[in-house]
Tab-separated table of C-alpha atoms in Angstrom:
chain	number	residue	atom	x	y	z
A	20	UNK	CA	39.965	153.539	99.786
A	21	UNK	CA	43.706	153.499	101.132
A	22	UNK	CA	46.468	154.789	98.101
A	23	UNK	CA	47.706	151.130	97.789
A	24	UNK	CA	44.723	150.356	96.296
A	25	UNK	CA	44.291	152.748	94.248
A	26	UNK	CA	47.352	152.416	92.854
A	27	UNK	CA	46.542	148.420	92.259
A	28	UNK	CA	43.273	149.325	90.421
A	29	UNK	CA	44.734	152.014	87.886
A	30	UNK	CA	47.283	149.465	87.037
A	31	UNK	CA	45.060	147.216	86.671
A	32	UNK	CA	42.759	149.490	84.161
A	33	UNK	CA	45.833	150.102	82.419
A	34	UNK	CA	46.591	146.853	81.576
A	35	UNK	CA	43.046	146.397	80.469
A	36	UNK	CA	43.082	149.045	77.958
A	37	UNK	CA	46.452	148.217	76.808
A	38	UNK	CA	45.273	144.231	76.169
A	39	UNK	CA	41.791	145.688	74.450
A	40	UNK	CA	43.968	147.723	71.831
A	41	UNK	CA	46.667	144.449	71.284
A	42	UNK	CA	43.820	142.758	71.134
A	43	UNK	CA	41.454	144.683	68.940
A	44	UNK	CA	40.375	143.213	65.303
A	45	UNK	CA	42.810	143.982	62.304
A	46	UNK	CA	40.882	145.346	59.147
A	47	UNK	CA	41.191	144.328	55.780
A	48	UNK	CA	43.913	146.032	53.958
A	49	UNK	CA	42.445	147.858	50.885
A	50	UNK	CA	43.267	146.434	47.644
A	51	UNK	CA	45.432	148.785	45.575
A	52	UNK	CA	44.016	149.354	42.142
A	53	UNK	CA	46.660	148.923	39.199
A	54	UNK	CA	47.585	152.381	37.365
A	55	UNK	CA	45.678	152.147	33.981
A	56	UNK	CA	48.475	152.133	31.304
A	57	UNK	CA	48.238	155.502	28.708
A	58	UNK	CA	46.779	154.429	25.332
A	59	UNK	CA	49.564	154.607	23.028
A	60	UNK	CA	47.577	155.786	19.527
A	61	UNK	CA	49.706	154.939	16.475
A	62	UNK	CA	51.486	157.590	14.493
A	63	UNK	CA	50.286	158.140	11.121
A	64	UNK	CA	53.114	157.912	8.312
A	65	UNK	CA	53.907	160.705	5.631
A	66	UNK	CA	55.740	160.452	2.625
A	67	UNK	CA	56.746	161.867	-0.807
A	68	UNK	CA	56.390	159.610	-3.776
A	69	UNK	CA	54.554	160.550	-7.328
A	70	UNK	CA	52.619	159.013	-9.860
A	71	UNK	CA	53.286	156.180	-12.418
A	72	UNK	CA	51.651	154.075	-14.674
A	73	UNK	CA	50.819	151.163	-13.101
A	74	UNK	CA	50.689	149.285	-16.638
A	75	UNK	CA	53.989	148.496	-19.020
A	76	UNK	CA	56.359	150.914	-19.388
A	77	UNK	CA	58.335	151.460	-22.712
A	78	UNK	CA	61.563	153.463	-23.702
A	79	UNK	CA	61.076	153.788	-27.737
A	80	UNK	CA	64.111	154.213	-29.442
A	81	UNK	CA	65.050	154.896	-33.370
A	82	UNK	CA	66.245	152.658	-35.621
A	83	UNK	CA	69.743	151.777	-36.699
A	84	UNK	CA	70.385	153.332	-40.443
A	85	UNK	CA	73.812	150.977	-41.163
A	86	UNK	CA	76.646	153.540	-41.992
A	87	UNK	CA	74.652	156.661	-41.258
A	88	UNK	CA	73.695	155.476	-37.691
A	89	UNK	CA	71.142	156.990	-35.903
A	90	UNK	CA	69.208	158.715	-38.251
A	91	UNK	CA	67.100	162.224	-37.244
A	92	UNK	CA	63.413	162.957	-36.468
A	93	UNK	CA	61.867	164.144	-39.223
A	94	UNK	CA	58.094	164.902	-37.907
A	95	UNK	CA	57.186	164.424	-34.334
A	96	UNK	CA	53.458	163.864	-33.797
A	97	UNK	CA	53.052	163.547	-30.370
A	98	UNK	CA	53.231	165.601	-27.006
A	99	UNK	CA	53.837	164.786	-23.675
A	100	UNK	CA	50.843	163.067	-22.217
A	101	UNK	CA	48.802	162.662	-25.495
A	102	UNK	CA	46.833	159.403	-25.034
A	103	UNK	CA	48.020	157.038	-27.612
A	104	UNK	CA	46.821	153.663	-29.284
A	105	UNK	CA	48.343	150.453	-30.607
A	106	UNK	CA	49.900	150.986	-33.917
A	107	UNK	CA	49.473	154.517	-33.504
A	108	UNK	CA	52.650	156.835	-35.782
A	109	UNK	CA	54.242	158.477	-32.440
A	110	UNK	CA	57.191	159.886	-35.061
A	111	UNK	CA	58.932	159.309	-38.496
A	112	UNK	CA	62.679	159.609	-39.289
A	113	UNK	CA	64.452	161.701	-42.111
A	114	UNK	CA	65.639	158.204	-43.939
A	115	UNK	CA	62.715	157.563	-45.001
A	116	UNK	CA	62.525	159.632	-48.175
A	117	UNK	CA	65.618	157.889	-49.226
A	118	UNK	CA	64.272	154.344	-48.547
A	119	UNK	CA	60.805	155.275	-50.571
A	120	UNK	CA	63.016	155.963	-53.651
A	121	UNK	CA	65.087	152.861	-53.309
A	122	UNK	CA	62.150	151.105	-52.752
A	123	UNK	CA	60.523	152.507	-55.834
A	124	UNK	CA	64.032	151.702	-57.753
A	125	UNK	CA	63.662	148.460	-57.153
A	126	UNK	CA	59.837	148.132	-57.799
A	127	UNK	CA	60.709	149.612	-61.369
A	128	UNK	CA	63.227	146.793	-61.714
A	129	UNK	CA	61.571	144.197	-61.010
A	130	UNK	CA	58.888	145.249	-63.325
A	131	UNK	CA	61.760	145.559	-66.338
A	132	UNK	CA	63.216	141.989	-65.295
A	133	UNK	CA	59.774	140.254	-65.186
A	134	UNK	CA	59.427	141.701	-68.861
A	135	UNK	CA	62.858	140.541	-69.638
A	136	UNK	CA	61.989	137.071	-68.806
A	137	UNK	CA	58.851	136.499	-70.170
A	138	UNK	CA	60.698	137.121	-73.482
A	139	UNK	CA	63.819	135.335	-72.423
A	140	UNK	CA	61.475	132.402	-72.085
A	141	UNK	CA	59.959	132.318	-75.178
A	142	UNK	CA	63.083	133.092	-76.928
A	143	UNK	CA	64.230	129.724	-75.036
A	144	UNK	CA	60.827	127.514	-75.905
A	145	UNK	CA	61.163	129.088	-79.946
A	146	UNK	CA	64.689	128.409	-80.361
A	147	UNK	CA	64.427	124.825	-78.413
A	148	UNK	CA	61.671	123.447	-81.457
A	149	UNK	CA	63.680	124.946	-83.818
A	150	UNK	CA	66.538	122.861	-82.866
A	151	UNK	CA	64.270	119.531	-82.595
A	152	UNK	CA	63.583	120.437	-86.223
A	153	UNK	CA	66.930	120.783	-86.562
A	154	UNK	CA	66.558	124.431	-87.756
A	155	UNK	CA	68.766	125.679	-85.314
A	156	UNK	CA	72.075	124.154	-83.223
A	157	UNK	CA	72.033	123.181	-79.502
A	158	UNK	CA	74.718	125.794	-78.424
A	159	UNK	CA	72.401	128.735	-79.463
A	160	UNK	CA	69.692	126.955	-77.494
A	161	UNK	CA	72.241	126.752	-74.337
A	162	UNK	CA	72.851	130.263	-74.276
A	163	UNK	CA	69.193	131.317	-74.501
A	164	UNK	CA	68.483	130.005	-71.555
A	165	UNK	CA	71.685	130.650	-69.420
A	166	UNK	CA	70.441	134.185	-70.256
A	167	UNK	CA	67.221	132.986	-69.062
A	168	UNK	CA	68.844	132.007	-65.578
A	169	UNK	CA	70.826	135.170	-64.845
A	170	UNK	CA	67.748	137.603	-65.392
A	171	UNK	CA	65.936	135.251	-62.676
A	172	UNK	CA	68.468	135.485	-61.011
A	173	UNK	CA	69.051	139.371	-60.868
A	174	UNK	CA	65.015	138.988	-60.222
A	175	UNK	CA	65.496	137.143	-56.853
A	176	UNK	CA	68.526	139.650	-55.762
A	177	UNK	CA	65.897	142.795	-56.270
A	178	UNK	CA	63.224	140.970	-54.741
A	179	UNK	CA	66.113	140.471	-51.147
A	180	UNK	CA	66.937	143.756	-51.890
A	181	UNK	CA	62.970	144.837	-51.590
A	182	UNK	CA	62.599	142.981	-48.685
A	183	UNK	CA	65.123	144.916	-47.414
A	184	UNK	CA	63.852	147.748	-47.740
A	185	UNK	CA	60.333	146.928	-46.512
A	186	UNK	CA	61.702	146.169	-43.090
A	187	UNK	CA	63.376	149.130	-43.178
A	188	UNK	CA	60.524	151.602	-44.277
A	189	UNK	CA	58.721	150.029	-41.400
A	190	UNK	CA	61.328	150.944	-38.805
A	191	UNK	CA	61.649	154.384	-39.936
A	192	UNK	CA	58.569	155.014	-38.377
A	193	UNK	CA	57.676	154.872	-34.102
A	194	UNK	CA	55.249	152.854	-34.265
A	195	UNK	CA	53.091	152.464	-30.826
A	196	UNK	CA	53.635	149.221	-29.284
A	197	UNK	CA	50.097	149.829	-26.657
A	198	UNK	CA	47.688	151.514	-25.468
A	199	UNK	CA	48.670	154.576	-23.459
A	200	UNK	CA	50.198	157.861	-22.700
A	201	UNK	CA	53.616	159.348	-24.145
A	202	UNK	CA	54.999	160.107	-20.655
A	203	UNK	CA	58.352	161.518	-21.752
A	204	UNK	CA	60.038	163.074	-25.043
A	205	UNK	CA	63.747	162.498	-25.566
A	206	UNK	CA	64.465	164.036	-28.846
A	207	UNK	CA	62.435	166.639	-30.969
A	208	UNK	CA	62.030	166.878	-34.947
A	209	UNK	CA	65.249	167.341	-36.249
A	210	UNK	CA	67.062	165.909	-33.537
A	211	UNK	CA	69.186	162.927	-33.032
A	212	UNK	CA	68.071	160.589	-30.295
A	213	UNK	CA	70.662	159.864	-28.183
A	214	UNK	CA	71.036	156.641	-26.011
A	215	UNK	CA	67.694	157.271	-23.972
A	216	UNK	CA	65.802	156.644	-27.065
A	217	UNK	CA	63.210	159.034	-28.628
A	218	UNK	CA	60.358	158.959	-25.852
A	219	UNK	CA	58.616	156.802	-22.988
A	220	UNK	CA	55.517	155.804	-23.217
A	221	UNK	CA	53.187	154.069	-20.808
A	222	UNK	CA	50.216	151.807	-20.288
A	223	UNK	CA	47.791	154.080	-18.265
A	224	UNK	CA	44.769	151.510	-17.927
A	225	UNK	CA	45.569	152.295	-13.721
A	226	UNK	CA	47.589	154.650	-12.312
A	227	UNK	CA	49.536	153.880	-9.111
A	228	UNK	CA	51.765	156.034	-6.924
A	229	UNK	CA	55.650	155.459	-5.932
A	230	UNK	CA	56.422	156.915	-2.436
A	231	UNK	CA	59.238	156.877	-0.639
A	232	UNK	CA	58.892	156.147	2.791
A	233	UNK	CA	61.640	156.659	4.951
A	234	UNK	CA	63.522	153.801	6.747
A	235	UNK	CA	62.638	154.814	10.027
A	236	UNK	CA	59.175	154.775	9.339
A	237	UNK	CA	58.748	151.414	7.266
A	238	UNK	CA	57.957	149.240	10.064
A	239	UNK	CA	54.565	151.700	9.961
A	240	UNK	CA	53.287	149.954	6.868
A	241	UNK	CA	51.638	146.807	5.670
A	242	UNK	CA	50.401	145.445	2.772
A	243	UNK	CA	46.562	146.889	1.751
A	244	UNK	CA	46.941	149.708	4.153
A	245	UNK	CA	44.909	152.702	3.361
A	246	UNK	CA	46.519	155.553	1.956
A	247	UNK	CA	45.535	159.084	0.961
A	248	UNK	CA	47.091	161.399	-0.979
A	249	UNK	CA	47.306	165.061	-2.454
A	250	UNK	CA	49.146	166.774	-5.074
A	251	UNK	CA	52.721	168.500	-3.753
A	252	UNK	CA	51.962	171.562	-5.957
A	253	UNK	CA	47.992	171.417	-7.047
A	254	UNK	CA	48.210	169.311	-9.585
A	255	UNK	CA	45.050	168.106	-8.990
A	256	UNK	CA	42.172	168.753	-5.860
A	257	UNK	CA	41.246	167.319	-3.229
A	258	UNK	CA	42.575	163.670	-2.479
A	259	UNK	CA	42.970	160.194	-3.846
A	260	UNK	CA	42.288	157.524	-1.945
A	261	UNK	CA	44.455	153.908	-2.511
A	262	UNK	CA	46.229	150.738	-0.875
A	263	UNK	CA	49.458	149.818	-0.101
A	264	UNK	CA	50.253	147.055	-2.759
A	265	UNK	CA	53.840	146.145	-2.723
A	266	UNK	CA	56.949	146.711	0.134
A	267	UNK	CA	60.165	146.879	-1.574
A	268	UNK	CA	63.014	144.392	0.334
A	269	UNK	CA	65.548	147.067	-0.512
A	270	UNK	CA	66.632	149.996	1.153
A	271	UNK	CA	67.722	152.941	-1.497
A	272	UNK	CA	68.613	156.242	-1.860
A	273	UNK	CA	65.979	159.097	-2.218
A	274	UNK	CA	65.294	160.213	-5.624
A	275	UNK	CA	61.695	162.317	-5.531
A	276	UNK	CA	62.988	165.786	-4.255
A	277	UNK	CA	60.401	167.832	-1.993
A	278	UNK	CA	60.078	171.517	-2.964
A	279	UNK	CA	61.282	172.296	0.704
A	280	UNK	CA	64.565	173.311	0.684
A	281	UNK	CA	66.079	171.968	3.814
A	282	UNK	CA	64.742	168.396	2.690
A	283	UNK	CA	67.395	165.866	3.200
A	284	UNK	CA	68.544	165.020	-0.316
A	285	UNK	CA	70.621	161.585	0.889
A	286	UNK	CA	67.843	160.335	3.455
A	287	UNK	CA	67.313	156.228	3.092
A	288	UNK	CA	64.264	155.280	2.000
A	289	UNK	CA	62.007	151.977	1.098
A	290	UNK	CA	59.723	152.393	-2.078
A	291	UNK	CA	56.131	151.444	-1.794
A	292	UNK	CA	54.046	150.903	-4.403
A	293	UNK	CA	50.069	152.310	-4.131
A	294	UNK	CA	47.182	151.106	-6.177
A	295	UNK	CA	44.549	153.737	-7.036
A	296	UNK	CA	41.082	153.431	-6.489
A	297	UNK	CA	39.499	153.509	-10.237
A	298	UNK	CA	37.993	156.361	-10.021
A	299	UNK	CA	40.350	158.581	-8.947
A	300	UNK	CA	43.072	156.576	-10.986
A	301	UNK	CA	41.269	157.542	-13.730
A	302	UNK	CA	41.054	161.524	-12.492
A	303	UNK	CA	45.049	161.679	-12.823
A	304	UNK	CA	45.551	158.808	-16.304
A	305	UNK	CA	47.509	161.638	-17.941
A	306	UNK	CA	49.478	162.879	-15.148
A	307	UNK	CA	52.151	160.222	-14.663
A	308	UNK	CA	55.556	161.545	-12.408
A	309	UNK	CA	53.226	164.176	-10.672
A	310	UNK	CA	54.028	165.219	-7.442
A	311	UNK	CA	52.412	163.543	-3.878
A	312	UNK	CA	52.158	163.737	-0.805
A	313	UNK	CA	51.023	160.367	0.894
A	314	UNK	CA	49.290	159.942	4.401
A	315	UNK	CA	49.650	155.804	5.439
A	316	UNK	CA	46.246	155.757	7.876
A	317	UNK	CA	47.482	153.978	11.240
């Protein structure tokens, strides 16, 4: 075979192999698989708060005694987180001696008047046939009985005055307006209460917590979210377990300290309010403004 054609037949097996690979079938481009996003697990929420009453909450204070003012406990005969009933005598005042002898005053005069008038009357009904008879003149009749009128009359003025002094025995002793716990004391025996009253008392039929969650966080918590908590200092063990009933609409100031001293003091927080379960509500009844540390579950 001469060089020429050699030279056509290599070009021509070039051209061949070239047109095969142009030529050859273009596979299926892989389909990229989308990056799996992380799970983002949500945070949950801790925050300081403490325990209330969840029932009516009363400031008691003592009674007004006119001139004197406010007068003094006399006998205080309660203590701080003594369980207390309706009409229960949480404390008595040191006017009350005075208003027991005024009352008994009074009670003796009334006792002389209505004497006074059953005579007056009879003097009245003898001396008024007597002067039908003739026996005795109209004038001395008159005067009988205008006596008559001013002893009733000094008998209805002790029976205000009495009245008086009913009301007033009654407010010279703290009387218990519920059923409860004394949660604070203002004043002790021989004290004068000031303007926060003698003590606060509280209905503890359920307990609730108060917590202070910070405003940062508040968009962490809805309403009946679960919520443990555990006593700041041991005033209790182990947990209790609640819900999240209310969400305060207002953002205030911090007002439950923590016990750690680089706490921030001014921090901006929303209060939410926690119902107890009933059993443990009823573990901590006589522990209202303890101490807590709440856990919102996410």
């Amino acid at each position: 075979m001469t060089p020429k054609r050699w030279s056509v037949l290599a070009g021509s097996l070039v051209i061949a192999v070239i047109g095969g690979w142009l030529l050859r079938p273009t596979p299926e481009p892989k389909p990229v698989e989308p990056t799996a996003a992380p799970t983002v697990r949500p945070e949950a929420v801790a925050a300081l708060g403490q325990l209330e009453p969840a029932g009516d909450i009363r400031n008691l204070a003592a009674p007004n005694a006119g001139m004197a003012g406010t007068p003094r406990v006399a006998a205080l005969n309660v203590n701080e987180g003594d369980l207390i009933k309706t009409g229960q005598v949480l404390a008595s005042f040191d006017h009350r001696d005075g208003l027991l002898a005024d009352l008994e005053r009074v009670d003796a005069q009334l006792r002389s008047l209505d004497q006074e008038i059953q005579l007056q009357a009879l003097e009245v009904e003898r001396f008024s046939r007597a002067a039908d008879w003739g026996a005795a003149e109209l004038t001395l009749v008159d005067n009988k009985f205008e006596e008559l009128v001013r002893l009733q009359g000094q008998r209805d003025q002790a029976l205000a005055e009495r009245k008086g002094l009913q009301a007033d025995l009654v407010l010279s002793q703290l009387i218990s307006p519920l059923d409860g716990v004394v949660l604070k004391l203002h004043a002790r025996a021989g004290e004068r209460p000031g303007a926060e009253g003698v003590m606060d008392v509280g209905a503890n039929q359920a307990m609730q917590a108060s917590i202070e969650v910070y405003e940062s966080d508040i968009s962490l918590i809805r309403l009946d979210q679960s919520v443990r908590l555990i006593s700041e200092n041991g005033g209790f063990r182990g947990e209790l377990v609640g819900r999240v009933l209310r969400i305060s609409p207002q953002v205030e100031q911090r007002s439950v300290l923590s016990t750690d001293p680089t706490g921030d003091a001014d921090a901006r927080v929303v209060m939410v309010d926690v119902v107890l379960n009933p059993e443990d509500a009823a573990k901590v009844s006589r522990l209202a403004g303890l101490k807590v540390i709440a856990r919102f579950d996410p």
